[in-house]
């Protein structure tokens, strides 16, 4: 058994064409497609409506000035005077791209010289590329308003304390501190109540797992091809005369290619991570069960193909068609978010789509082991089905 | 490498290492092997002869467990094959007709793999591989890819792979096809040496008659999936009589001869089995399987003297497997090759 695995891997190592197919060509695809598509992925998500609302929960001078400053602009429609909940609802309903919330205590922070804080409530589906600059502009507007307000207030207070040396010294200290810290406002972004973020994959988080899944399935033709060769050359027949049970001969084919599939995923994910800095998510361990299940599925499909194909050219022809069509349907080449809904539904039922989705759940949304088990189970079930269909038809000799 | 079996003295019948009865294999409706029975004695070299497509390789595939018979039974070393296939397979070595090796691996890597398939321990493995490489004379090139070998060298690796586990019974399915005289002699010597040193039994398939005549103790001839004849060379050739006499008179001689070929046939009626075949240029050739050569030759000279027929068209032949084969199957064994 160990001898079979060793032999299979040795043979594969000598087969440069297959190695290139399984390892090098997906790297090239990932690189080229990522460079070609890098722009379109940054704009993933709907273009934002240039509507925002401002909620003033403080009512101080600084807050009023901020509202005033943001108020008038042709590109930007601003709704004011809303309660926090009302603004939240407008974002949730998709009326506004985000709301700016100025919390109570804002004025105090401005006065005391601490960095004043405010927050955004953002529609998770709006495009980062459009929202980010707008938020940056608002941040700098808040900064300008608060610092000038601060200056004005402190000047006024200074004048009032003109004849009180103790008070004057105190003020001086305060102003010095403001100078140190006034360069800042802080802001946080949250989603409206009850909404979780829809995060979009980066171009690498699409292409790396996409082409990985697609090329793992190339194992189907490589494996079926190697079975056809052993049939043609009579090495299988020879092994049938050796004291090796048939199931071991089968496993001797299945196990090494499963190992190759796992190695493929490992190598390509590492390639994405090391070369492109692709994010693997918070629980990279969760990639493991998907990988194993994906490998099983590909290997079982290879066995199925070898059981039904009549010739080596049929293996290559049928294999390639199956691989490419399933990869396209599964969203390996064109990401699902670019597809109409019904296509996305179809993708969900292909092994490719299932595996790719599960990979992205982990990498993009930080899914953990438990979350990816159903998808892994689906792939294993499919593998079992292929296996059960293949084994009774499998022949070792022509 | 201890052999528990020693080479038998000539003529001593030992226990059979393999017996098969009534083997049948059908592909679709066609019985490719149709009731073949045979036995192989310990230390015996059995020639397995038959024209192309006779069912030799198919029979061997069944005898070695690569193919399930549709009928019949096989015993190896006294035990039913089907009852303990793993045990039976461990006693058997097969050199397939095709080069069943991994061409991108070296000879040593191939042998290591097959040694693993025959469950040799790590220590045994090295020793046996070196030994097998030495037996087939490939020690020098063992590290090279099999694909870079000549046809004859590949054949020898093919043989070495079947020797690693020291089988008690070795099947050689046309091991000398496409092999030059030197390599063929080496294969030959290997077979004889394995028998002499280890008492290995051998089933040897070949299309090359002198090989079989020289090598085999006993011969089984098959065609259309059936055994046509079986026995030692002597036993097989005995019914062929003392030899073969062919007489091909020229056209003019035949025209001059009163009664023609029919008359000539009658004159030899008592001398053996007679066939008359058409020769190329409209003449005929008389072929007699002679029982008593001197008597037949006396008859020939009498006829020649009486009729004026020339002796130029007369050819004499010794009985051999080739003619027996032709007789039994109506085919040249090498089918035009
Ligand atoms: N898997 C198969 N399916 C159908 N027919 C087969 C199969 N294997 C062998 N045959 C047929 O069975 C017959 C016997 O084949 P086999 O290989 O046993 O002959 P052979 O005696 O070894 O011939 P050769 O001297 O050419 O090697 C041939 O007619 C062949 O076409
Ligand atoms: Mg054959």
XYZ file of C-alpha atoms and ligand atoms in Angstrom:
767
model
C 0.000 0.000 0.000
C 2.766 2.369 0.984
C 4.687 1.096 -2.036
C 1.739 1.982 -4.282
C 1.516 5.520 -2.962
C 5.247 6.026 -3.246
C 5.291 4.719 -6.799
C 2.345 6.891 -7.835
C 3.956 10.039 -6.461
C 7.277 9.150 -8.086
C 5.582 8.674 -11.434
C 3.746 11.956 -11.028
C 6.932 13.770 -10.076
C 8.479 12.618 -13.347
C 5.453 13.806 -15.290
C 6.364 17.405 -15.878
C 3.301 18.210 -17.965
C 0.925 17.174 -15.194
C 2.898 19.009 -12.558
C 2.708 22.170 -14.620
C -1.015 21.697 -15.073
C -1.623 21.116 -11.385
C 0.687 23.667 -9.813
C 2.237 26.179 -12.183
C -0.624 27.046 -14.453
C -3.021 28.003 -11.612
C -0.318 30.326 -10.280
C -0.066 31.981 -13.659
C -3.834 32.273 -13.896
C -4.071 33.763 -10.431
C -1.382 36.303 -11.189
C -2.629 37.353 -14.601
C -6.314 37.452 -13.696
C -5.649 39.349 -10.488
C -3.666 41.997 -12.308
C -6.298 42.224 -15.017
C -9.236 42.469 -12.627
C -7.763 44.417 -9.741
C -9.755 47.570 -10.534
C -13.130 45.956 -10.944
C -12.885 44.296 -7.544
C -12.299 47.580 -5.681
C -15.629 48.859 -6.903
C -17.493 45.731 -5.878
C -20.725 46.732 -4.186
C -23.444 49.137 -5.247
C -22.561 52.711 -6.073
C -23.623 54.805 -3.097
C -26.466 57.244 -3.298
C -24.940 60.515 -2.275
C -27.382 60.899 0.586
C -26.375 61.173 4.211
C -27.980 62.264 7.440
C -26.522 63.978 10.455
C -27.701 63.305 13.963
C -26.781 65.883 16.559
C -27.093 64.349 20.011
C -24.964 67.017 21.664
C -26.450 70.383 20.679
C -23.277 72.327 21.510
C -21.640 75.027 19.410
C -19.088 72.706 17.852
C -21.793 70.250 16.835
C -23.924 72.999 15.352
C -20.955 74.250 13.380
C -20.300 70.758 12.035
C -23.909 70.415 10.914
C -23.696 73.814 9.286
C -20.427 73.018 7.561
C -21.687 69.777 6.052
C -25.056 71.187 5.190
C -24.685 72.757 1.852
C -23.289 71.032 -1.179
C -24.555 70.139 -4.655
C -23.285 66.552 -4.710
C -24.305 65.759 -1.197
C -27.857 65.713 0.083
C -27.876 66.016 3.844
C -30.810 65.347 6.132
C -30.619 66.883 9.585
C -32.669 67.017 12.740
C -33.232 63.252 12.966
C -33.112 61.095 16.033
C -30.486 58.363 16.138
C -33.068 55.653 15.484
C -34.622 57.494 12.565
C -31.234 57.953 10.908
C -30.422 54.323 11.541
C -33.641 53.325 9.820
C -32.948 55.525 6.792
C -29.603 53.774 6.312
C -31.153 50.385 6.838
C -33.822 51.160 4.255
C -31.153 52.143 1.796
C -32.190 55.827 1.682
C -28.837 57.040 2.937
C -25.355 55.673 2.370
C -24.498 56.470 5.931
C -25.352 58.658 8.884
C -22.978 60.851 10.856
C -23.720 60.699 14.562
C -22.357 63.383 16.840
C -22.725 61.992 20.342
C -23.624 63.844 23.505
C -20.507 65.162 25.237
C -18.943 66.196 21.957
C -18.742 69.841 23.061
C -17.062 68.940 26.323
C -14.414 66.944 24.544
C -13.760 69.814 22.166
C -13.442 72.210 25.055
C -11.288 70.017 27.246
C -8.869 69.443 24.446
C -9.425 65.691 24.210
C -9.817 64.205 20.759
C -13.496 64.507 20.028
C -15.216 61.333 18.851
C -18.089 60.753 16.450
C -19.360 57.792 14.489
C -20.678 56.647 11.133
C -23.552 54.259 10.596
C -22.815 52.734 7.196
C -24.876 50.733 4.721
C -22.840 47.537 4.467
C -23.625 47.023 0.821
C -22.275 50.299 -0.420
C -18.969 50.337 -2.233
C -15.960 51.031 -0.094
C -14.332 52.860 -2.913
C -17.052 55.483 -3.030
C -17.773 55.718 0.682
C -14.230 55.915 1.959
C -13.274 59.261 0.379
C -16.562 60.803 1.477
C -15.992 59.727 5.037
C -12.445 61.043 4.877
C -13.778 64.415 3.688
C -16.280 64.519 6.506
C -13.604 63.657 9.040
C -11.446 66.518 7.875
C -14.442 68.846 7.856
C -15.217 67.918 11.457
C -11.615 68.456 12.322
C -11.554 71.921 10.783
C -14.783 72.957 12.438
C -13.846 71.671 15.848
C -10.431 73.215 15.854
C -11.669 76.619 14.764
C -14.475 76.387 17.308
C -11.924 75.482 19.912
C -9.750 78.444 18.973
C -12.680 80.805 19.074
C -13.887 79.529 22.420
C -10.503 79.658 23.999
C -9.844 83.182 22.719
C -13.113 84.309 24.260
C -12.327 82.708 27.559
C -8.864 84.174 27.488
C -10.288 87.649 27.047
C -12.676 87.085 29.972
C -9.862 86.051 32.242
C -7.667 89.020 31.263
C -7.507 90.346 34.816
C -7.368 87.135 36.780
C -3.761 85.848 36.812
C -4.614 82.476 38.363
C -7.345 81.760 35.836
C -5.014 82.977 33.058
C -2.282 80.541 34.030
C -4.847 77.701 34.077
C -6.071 78.615 30.628
C -2.559 78.760 29.281
C -1.966 75.190 30.383
C -5.215 74.094 28.789
C -4.376 75.734 25.506
C -0.948 74.164 25.409
C -2.579 70.763 25.788
C -5.013 71.547 22.997
C -2.097 72.376 20.753
C -0.647 69.005 21.441
C -3.760 67.040 20.650
C -5.887 69.186 18.429
C -4.688 67.456 15.308
C -7.218 64.728 15.885
C -10.791 63.648 15.788
C -11.658 59.992 16.101
C -14.456 58.198 14.353
C -15.794 54.672 14.229
C -17.999 52.953 11.677
C -20.856 50.669 12.576
C -23.674 49.046 10.654
C -27.312 49.854 11.314
C -28.930 47.788 14.050
C -29.623 44.209 12.962
C -27.460 44.333 9.869
C -24.251 42.434 9.563
C -21.566 43.478 7.162
C -21.598 42.099 3.656
C -17.929 41.933 2.959
C -16.651 41.466 -0.532
C -13.636 39.361 -1.368
C -10.537 41.105 -2.543
C -9.339 40.265 -6.011
C -6.978 37.675 -4.494
C -9.621 36.233 -2.228
C -11.576 35.571 -5.398
C -8.866 34.412 -7.760
C -6.718 32.346 -5.425
C -9.444 30.048 -4.079
C -11.263 30.219 -7.433
C -8.394 28.928 -9.513
C -7.327 26.613 -6.725
C -10.703 24.890 -6.804
C -10.691 24.823 -10.582
C -7.226 23.291 -10.775
C -7.793 20.808 -7.982
C -10.370 19.318 -10.331
C -7.708 18.895 -13.000
C -6.735 15.934 -10.826
C -9.732 14.270 -12.437
C -8.030 14.017 -15.826
C -4.554 13.418 -14.464
C -5.763 10.603 -12.247
C -8.128 9.044 -14.771
C -5.336 9.318 -17.338
C -2.901 7.467 -15.111
C -5.487 4.738 -14.585
C -5.962 4.422 -18.338
C -2.199 4.135 -18.813
C -1.912 1.358 -16.236
C -4.741 -0.404 -17.998
C -3.134 0.017 -21.407
C 0.390 -0.905 -20.347
C -0.811 -3.944 -18.430
C 0.723 -2.889 -15.117
C -2.682 -3.215 -13.447
C -3.034 -6.736 -14.799
C 0.411 -7.534 -13.509
C -0.522 -6.199 -10.078
C -3.661 -8.314 -10.076
C -1.309 -11.311 -10.138
C 0.480 -9.988 -7.074
C -0.864 -10.705 -3.603
C -2.512 -7.292 -3.355
C -6.291 -7.102 -2.883
C -8.157 -5.063 -5.451
C -9.349 -2.496 -2.936
C -5.738 -1.768 -2.090
C -4.949 -1.212 -5.741
C -7.813 1.280 -5.860
C -6.698 3.049 -2.709
C -3.204 3.062 -4.150
C -4.584 5.352 -6.830
C -6.948 7.373 -4.665
C -4.716 8.252 -1.731
C -1.767 9.758 -3.617
C -4.024 11.996 -5.677
C -5.854 13.080 -2.556
C -2.472 14.025 -1.159
C -1.708 15.948 -4.331
C -5.019 17.832 -4.072
C -4.270 18.841 -0.500
C -0.774 19.890 -1.537
C -2.253 21.959 -4.360
C -4.508 23.874 -2.014
C -1.643 24.343 0.438
C 0.773 25.576 -2.190
C -1.681 27.906 -3.920
C -3.043 29.399 -0.702
C 0.511 29.962 0.518
C 1.302 31.493 -2.850
C -1.636 33.903 -2.480
C -0.695 34.731 1.095
C 3.040 35.179 0.597
C 3.110 36.785 -2.819
C -0.048 38.878 -2.724
C -0.643 39.187 1.006
C -4.065 37.579 0.645
C -6.043 37.468 3.892
C -6.833 33.917 5.089
C -9.397 35.053 7.653
C -9.481 34.659 11.410
C -9.746 30.863 11.425
C -7.473 29.513 8.685
C -7.823 26.045 10.291
C -11.354 25.984 8.918
C -9.813 25.743 5.432
C -8.611 22.218 6.238
C -11.896 20.268 6.233
C -12.958 22.037 3.045
C -9.651 21.141 1.423
C -9.874 17.473 2.344
C -13.505 17.233 1.264
C -12.719 19.028 -1.985
C -9.842 16.625 -2.642
C -12.063 13.606 -1.988
C -14.636 14.980 -4.377
C -12.102 15.538 -7.172
C -10.493 12.143 -6.703
C -13.835 10.345 -6.670
C -14.830 12.154 -9.848
C -11.536 11.003 -11.385
C -12.387 7.436 -10.484
C -15.839 7.860 -11.968
C -14.392 9.174 -15.213
C -11.900 6.309 -15.378
C -14.734 3.851 -14.835
C -16.860 5.120 -17.691
C -14.384 6.438 -20.247
C -13.465 4.076 -23.039
C -10.236 5.695 -24.163
C -7.583 8.109 -23.056
C -8.774 10.755 -25.482
C -12.229 10.437 -23.980
C -10.740 11.028 -20.552
C -9.054 14.187 -21.729
C -12.011 15.441 -23.718
C -14.759 14.660 -21.242
C -12.588 15.531 -18.278
C -11.668 18.936 -19.579
C -15.239 19.808 -20.482
C -16.510 18.789 -17.064
C -13.742 20.699 -15.327
C -14.189 23.900 -17.301
C -17.982 23.956 -17.327
C -18.254 23.219 -13.624
C -15.565 25.782 -12.858
C -17.430 28.433 -14.834
C -20.776 27.537 -13.272
C -19.223 27.385 -9.830
C -17.940 30.942 -10.052
C -14.256 30.037 -10.183
C -13.630 32.242 -13.183
C -16.334 34.890 -12.962
C -17.181 35.582 -9.343
C -20.697 34.929 -8.168
C -21.349 38.569 -7.272
C -21.060 39.431 -10.964
C -23.659 36.794 -11.807
C -27.439 37.085 -11.961
C -29.301 35.441 -9.084
C -30.316 32.255 -10.898
C -26.718 31.610 -11.878
C -25.665 32.096 -8.291
C -28.246 29.498 -7.288
C -26.813 27.029 -9.796
C -23.311 27.748 -8.571
C -24.350 26.753 -5.076
C -25.032 23.205 -6.233
C -21.768 22.593 -8.056
C -18.918 21.130 -6.050
C -16.825 24.022 -7.302
C -19.242 26.649 -6.055
C -19.680 24.911 -2.729
C -15.953 24.694 -2.130
C -15.239 28.215 -3.328
C -18.004 29.681 -1.158
C -16.784 27.811 1.862
C -13.229 28.985 1.282
C -14.430 32.576 0.987
C -16.612 32.296 4.075
C -13.436 31.538 5.979
C -11.159 34.017 4.267
C -13.502 36.966 3.867
C -15.995 36.621 6.698
C -13.822 34.815 9.193
C -16.015 31.728 9.426
C -14.796 29.046 11.816
C -14.648 25.240 11.715
C -18.256 24.716 12.686
C -19.545 27.045 9.997
C -17.855 25.244 7.111
C -18.803 21.716 8.166
C -22.068 21.607 6.190
C -20.295 22.581 2.956
C -17.534 20.067 3.649
C -20.192 17.461 4.332
C -21.879 18.253 1.028
C -18.601 17.729 -0.814
C -17.909 14.474 1.032
C -21.425 13.272 0.238
C -20.861 14.024 -3.424
C -17.541 12.191 -3.255
C -19.283 9.180 -1.737
C -21.894 9.255 -4.492
C -19.236 9.370 -7.240
C -17.382 6.567 -5.518
C -20.432 4.348 -5.251
C -21.228 4.930 -8.918
C -17.646 4.311 -9.989
C -16.557 1.224 -8.094
C -18.940 -1.371 -9.586
C -17.986 -0.225 -13.083
C -14.286 -0.016 -12.428
C -12.040 -2.323 -14.500
C -8.367 -2.973 -13.965
C -7.885 -4.544 -17.376
C -8.990 -3.552 -20.848
C 17.186 -17.412 -0.680
C 16.884 -20.897 0.604
C 15.152 -23.218 -1.781
C 13.262 -25.985 -0.125
C 12.790 -27.689 -3.442
C 15.595 -29.229 -5.419
C 15.695 -29.912 -9.122
C 14.132 -33.255 -9.898
C 16.102 -35.983 -11.540
C 15.012 -36.409 -15.135
C 11.884 -38.462 -15.484
C 10.986 -38.396 -11.795
C 7.466 -37.192 -11.396
C 7.032 -34.922 -8.389
C 3.894 -33.362 -6.996
C 2.313 -30.905 -9.353
C 2.742 -27.270 -8.410
C -0.267 -26.325 -10.485
C -3.217 -28.143 -11.952
C -6.074 -26.626 -13.871
C -9.203 -28.392 -15.047
C -11.757 -27.284 -17.568
C -10.864 -23.585 -17.611
C -13.330 -21.433 -19.511
C -13.214 -17.728 -20.298
C -15.834 -15.995 -22.353
C -15.720 -12.507 -23.792
C -19.304 -11.852 -24.694
C -20.556 -15.010 -26.365
C -17.130 -16.108 -27.540
C -15.326 -18.705 -25.450
C -11.750 -17.583 -25.854
C -10.592 -20.315 -23.507
C -12.804 -23.356 -23.833
C -12.107 -26.133 -21.373
C -8.341 -26.014 -20.977
C -6.832 -28.484 -18.523
C -3.157 -28.682 -17.749
C -0.659 -29.519 -15.043
C 2.790 -28.271 -14.197
C 5.137 -30.508 -12.246
C 7.598 -29.207 -9.707
C 10.803 -28.174 -11.432
C 9.224 -28.733 -14.803
C 9.487 -26.408 -17.773
C 6.216 -26.557 -19.640
C 6.015 -25.190 -23.159
C 2.691 -23.511 -23.898
C 2.246 -23.242 -27.640
C -0.459 -21.875 -29.848
C -0.927 -19.513 -32.759
C -1.859 -15.846 -32.243
C -5.183 -15.506 -30.518
C -5.222 -19.143 -29.360
C -5.985 -18.041 -25.813
C -2.563 -18.492 -24.219
C -2.340 -15.126 -22.495
C -5.939 -15.355 -21.384
C -5.255 -18.760 -19.854
C -2.193 -17.407 -18.077
C -4.210 -14.463 -16.770
C -6.638 -16.922 -15.189
C -3.895 -19.152 -13.811
C -2.251 -16.159 -12.152
C -5.385 -14.624 -10.713
C -5.534 -11.576 -12.961
C -8.748 -12.776 -14.588
C -11.645 -14.656 -13.012
C -12.426 -17.882 -14.901
C -16.000 -18.398 -16.093
C -15.553 -22.079 -15.390
C -13.049 -24.636 -14.191
C -10.816 -24.958 -11.177
C -7.208 -24.156 -10.400
C -5.047 -25.647 -7.684
C -1.750 -24.191 -6.687
C 0.518 -26.257 -4.473
C -2.374 -28.512 -3.623
C -4.788 -25.790 -2.543
C -7.713 -24.257 -4.390
C -6.669 -20.942 -5.935
C -10.053 -19.368 -5.253
C -9.954 -20.374 -1.594
C -6.722 -18.498 -0.894
C -5.854 -16.238 -3.788
C -3.279 -14.209 -1.836
C -1.366 -17.307 -0.812
C -1.505 -18.732 -4.333
C -0.394 -15.444 -5.882
C 2.575 -15.255 -3.549
C 3.794 -18.585 -4.968
C 3.481 -17.451 -8.564
C 5.548 -15.055 -10.650
C 4.376 -13.601 -13.955
C 6.338 -12.114 -16.800
C 3.570 -10.626 -18.915
C 3.648 -10.561 -22.683
C 3.695 -6.772 -22.630
C 6.376 -4.725 -20.874
C 4.329 -3.995 -17.772
C 6.662 -1.483 -16.152
C 6.647 2.218 -15.334
C 8.790 3.684 -18.106
C 9.578 6.959 -16.343
C 11.006 5.175 -13.316
C 14.405 3.502 -13.184
C 14.773 -0.272 -13.193
C 15.605 -0.175 -9.516
C 12.567 1.959 -8.684
C 10.348 -0.393 -10.664
C 11.766 -3.397 -8.856
C 11.429 -1.674 -5.494
C 7.785 -1.104 -6.237
C 7.093 -4.705 -7.255
C 9.068 -5.975 -4.260
C 6.688 -3.892 -2.152
C 3.696 -5.362 -3.958
C 4.992 -8.835 -3.042
C 5.416 -7.709 0.561
C 9.132 -8.251 0.839
C 10.689 -6.828 3.973
C 13.026 -3.884 3.630
C 16.114 -6.000 4.198
C 15.012 -8.695 1.761
C 14.123 -6.108 -0.807
C 17.624 -4.766 -1.348
C 19.183 -8.171 -1.491
C 16.610 -9.609 -3.899
C 16.705 -6.598 -6.199
C 20.464 -6.803 -6.484
C 20.184 -10.515 -7.110
C 17.446 -10.152 -9.753
C 19.366 -7.390 -11.527
C 22.387 -9.643 -11.555
C 20.405 -12.605 -12.881
C 19.197 -10.595 -15.881
C 22.547 -8.821 -16.260
C 21.370 -5.255 -15.709
C 23.260 -4.241 -12.590
C 25.147 -1.510 -14.454
C 22.156 0.345 -15.805
C 19.821 -0.148 -12.837
C 19.612 3.569 -12.117
C 18.531 4.562 -15.625
C 14.980 5.189 -16.668
C 13.372 2.105 -18.168
C 12.207 4.222 -21.108
C 15.848 4.739 -22.079
C 16.472 0.976 -22.347
C 16.526 -1.082 -25.518
C 13.630 -3.471 -26.088
C 15.708 -6.432 -24.961
C 16.777 -4.720 -21.759
C 13.186 -3.784 -20.978
C 12.241 -7.439 -21.440
C 14.909 -8.381 -18.936
C 13.643 -5.904 -16.338
C 10.195 -7.303 -17.033
C 11.555 -10.728 -16.073
C 13.492 -9.479 -13.060
C 10.301 -7.995 -11.617
C 8.759 -11.466 -11.522
C 11.696 -13.077 -9.717
C 11.960 -10.865 -6.646
C 9.738 -12.985 -4.433
C 11.336 -16.258 -5.619
C 8.141 -17.789 -6.977
C 7.788 -21.546 -7.077
C 6.103 -21.252 -10.438
C 7.101 -18.719 -13.062
C 4.992 -17.813 -16.084
C 6.891 -16.408 -19.040
C 4.542 -15.134 -21.743
C 6.617 -14.766 -24.905
C 9.629 -13.367 -23.085
C 11.869 -13.283 -26.131
C 9.759 -11.253 -28.548
C 11.821 -8.543 -30.194
C 14.985 -9.653 -28.464
C 18.333 -10.202 -30.191
C 20.151 -13.534 -30.099
C 22.414 -12.505 -27.262
C 19.641 -11.305 -24.986
C 17.602 -14.347 -25.897
C 20.404 -16.665 -24.855
C 20.693 -14.808 -21.602
C 16.975 -15.182 -20.893
C 17.340 -18.833 -21.752
C 20.180 -19.379 -19.376
C 18.268 -17.530 -16.693
C 15.350 -19.916 -17.000
C 17.540 -22.997 -16.870
C 19.499 -21.606 -13.965
C 16.357 -20.831 -11.949
C 15.190 -24.366 -12.461
C 18.542 -25.900 -11.620
C 19.259 -23.754 -8.564
C 15.827 -23.348 -7.053
C 13.728 -26.060 -8.632
C 11.501 -23.344 -10.025
C 8.711 -24.550 -12.302
C 8.227 -22.604 -15.498
C 5.405 -22.171 -17.981
C 6.991 -20.856 -21.138
C 5.085 -19.391 -24.067
C 6.913 -18.781 -27.273
C 6.551 -18.610 -31.016
C 10.128 -19.641 -31.486
C 10.166 -23.405 -31.952
C 13.848 -24.181 -31.413
C 13.555 -22.427 -28.056
C 10.721 -24.629 -26.959
C 12.399 -27.762 -28.287
C 15.562 -26.956 -26.410
C 14.017 -25.712 -23.189
C 10.823 -27.533 -22.417
C 10.290 -30.865 -20.738
C 6.702 -31.056 -21.780
C 4.562 -29.178 -24.248
C 0.899 -28.212 -24.404
C -0.459 -27.077 -27.740
C -3.637 -24.991 -27.794
C -5.740 -23.370 -30.451
C -9.172 -21.754 -30.362
C -9.077 -22.072 -26.602
C -8.728 -25.852 -26.619
C -5.831 -28.171 -25.856
C -4.936 -30.018 -29.048
C -2.011 -32.067 -27.831
C 0.042 -32.550 -24.752
C 3.153 -34.496 -23.872
C 6.901 -34.636 -24.037
C 8.477 -33.802 -27.379
C 9.049 -37.474 -28.006
C 5.456 -38.316 -27.278
C 4.222 -35.566 -29.488
C 6.475 -36.326 -32.420
C 6.029 -40.112 -32.367
C 2.782 -40.126 -34.388
C 4.562 -38.052 -37.012
C 6.605 -41.124 -37.910
C 10.104 -41.167 -39.257
C 9.913 -38.005 -41.200
C 8.361 -36.096 -44.018
C 8.804 -36.688 -47.713
C 7.627 -34.187 -50.270
C 7.580 -34.959 -53.965
C 6.847 -32.178 -56.429
C 7.129 -33.448 -60.019
C 7.388 -30.851 -62.769
C 4.417 -30.147 -65.015
C 5.798 -32.088 -67.967
C 6.592 -35.082 -65.767
C 3.061 -35.095 -64.420
C 1.601 -34.872 -67.949
C 3.718 -37.804 -69.064
C 2.779 -39.861 -66.031
C -0.059 -42.292 -66.712
C -2.702 -41.868 -63.995
C -1.047 -38.691 -62.780
C -0.962 -37.700 -59.148
C -3.723 -40.116 -58.216
C -1.619 -43.027 -59.356
C 1.358 -41.760 -57.400
C -0.788 -41.354 -54.303
C -1.910 -44.958 -54.597
C 1.629 -46.246 -54.798
C 2.401 -44.680 -51.406
C -0.894 -45.567 -49.759
C 0.722 -47.901 -47.234
C 3.636 -45.641 -46.402
C 1.961 -43.171 -44.124
C -0.463 -40.318 -44.037
C -0.630 -38.601 -47.393
C -1.778 -35.152 -48.427
C -1.726 -33.565 -51.867
C -1.461 -29.828 -52.073
C -1.526 -27.449 -55.007
C 1.806 -25.831 -55.723
C 2.139 -22.350 -57.116
C 2.566 -22.943 -60.874
C -0.369 -25.287 -61.438
C 1.528 -28.371 -60.336
C 0.905 -30.410 -57.244
C 2.973 -31.589 -54.345
C 2.642 -34.953 -52.665
C 3.384 -34.950 -48.952
C 3.884 -38.203 -47.064
C 4.286 -38.534 -43.330
C 6.603 -41.490 -43.545
C 6.414 -44.471 -41.185
C 9.499 -46.309 -42.407
C 11.901 -44.103 -44.276
C 14.136 -46.781 -45.924
C 11.087 -48.622 -47.292
C 9.635 -45.412 -48.672
C 12.922 -44.420 -50.260
C 13.139 -47.873 -51.970
C 9.636 -47.301 -53.329
C 10.693 -43.871 -54.611
C 13.635 -45.274 -56.556
C 11.480 -48.054 -58.020
C 8.912 -45.530 -59.239
C 11.635 -43.299 -60.620
C 13.185 -46.173 -62.509
C 9.798 -47.372 -63.822
C 8.357 -44.043 -64.908
C 11.340 -41.853 -65.645
C 10.261 -39.281 -63.101
C 13.207 -37.161 -61.958
C 14.271 -37.010 -58.337
C 14.826 -33.271 -58.411
C 11.422 -32.520 -56.899
C 11.976 -34.615 -53.787
C 12.596 -33.126 -50.340
C 13.029 -34.914 -47.063
C 12.256 -33.463 -43.633
C 12.740 -34.559 -40.059
C 9.637 -34.499 -37.924
C 9.600 -31.406 -35.693
C 7.252 -29.287 -33.636
C 6.797 -26.863 -36.472
C 5.301 -29.566 -38.679
C 3.312 -31.023 -35.815
C 1.938 -27.598 -35.156
C 1.048 -27.071 -38.776
C -0.605 -30.424 -38.720
C -2.694 -29.762 -35.671
C -3.745 -26.205 -36.308
C -3.460 -25.892 -40.061
C -1.552 -22.721 -39.309
C 2.065 -21.738 -39.304
C 2.845 -20.973 -35.681
C 4.236 -17.591 -36.486
C 1.299 -16.744 -38.688
C 3.239 -15.286 -41.546
C 5.810 -13.667 -39.326
N -10.568 -8.342 -22.872
C -10.879 -8.984 -24.005
N -12.074 -8.750 -24.601
C -12.420 -9.396 -25.732
N -11.638 -10.272 -26.348
C -10.438 -10.559 -25.825
C -10.003 -9.926 -24.626
N -8.770 -10.392 -24.334
C -8.451 -11.268 -25.293
N -9.468 -11.371 -26.199
C -9.480 -12.247 -27.353
O -9.211 -13.559 -26.943
C -8.445 -14.238 -27.892
C -7.251 -14.846 -27.232
O -6.374 -13.842 -26.821
P -5.012 -14.173 -26.106
O -4.340 -12.885 -25.853
O -5.266 -15.054 -24.946
O -4.256 -14.964 -27.232
P -2.755 -15.460 -27.259
O -2.805 -16.895 -27.471
O -2.027 -14.971 -26.073
O -2.245 -14.742 -28.558
P -0.817 -14.109 -28.892
O 0.049 -15.197 -29.351
O -1.133 -13.171 -29.980
O -0.339 -13.440 -27.679
C -8.097 -13.235 -28.959
O -8.941 -13.455 -30.067
C -8.399 -11.910 -28.342
O -8.875 -11.020 -29.321
Mg -0.513 -13.742 -25.760
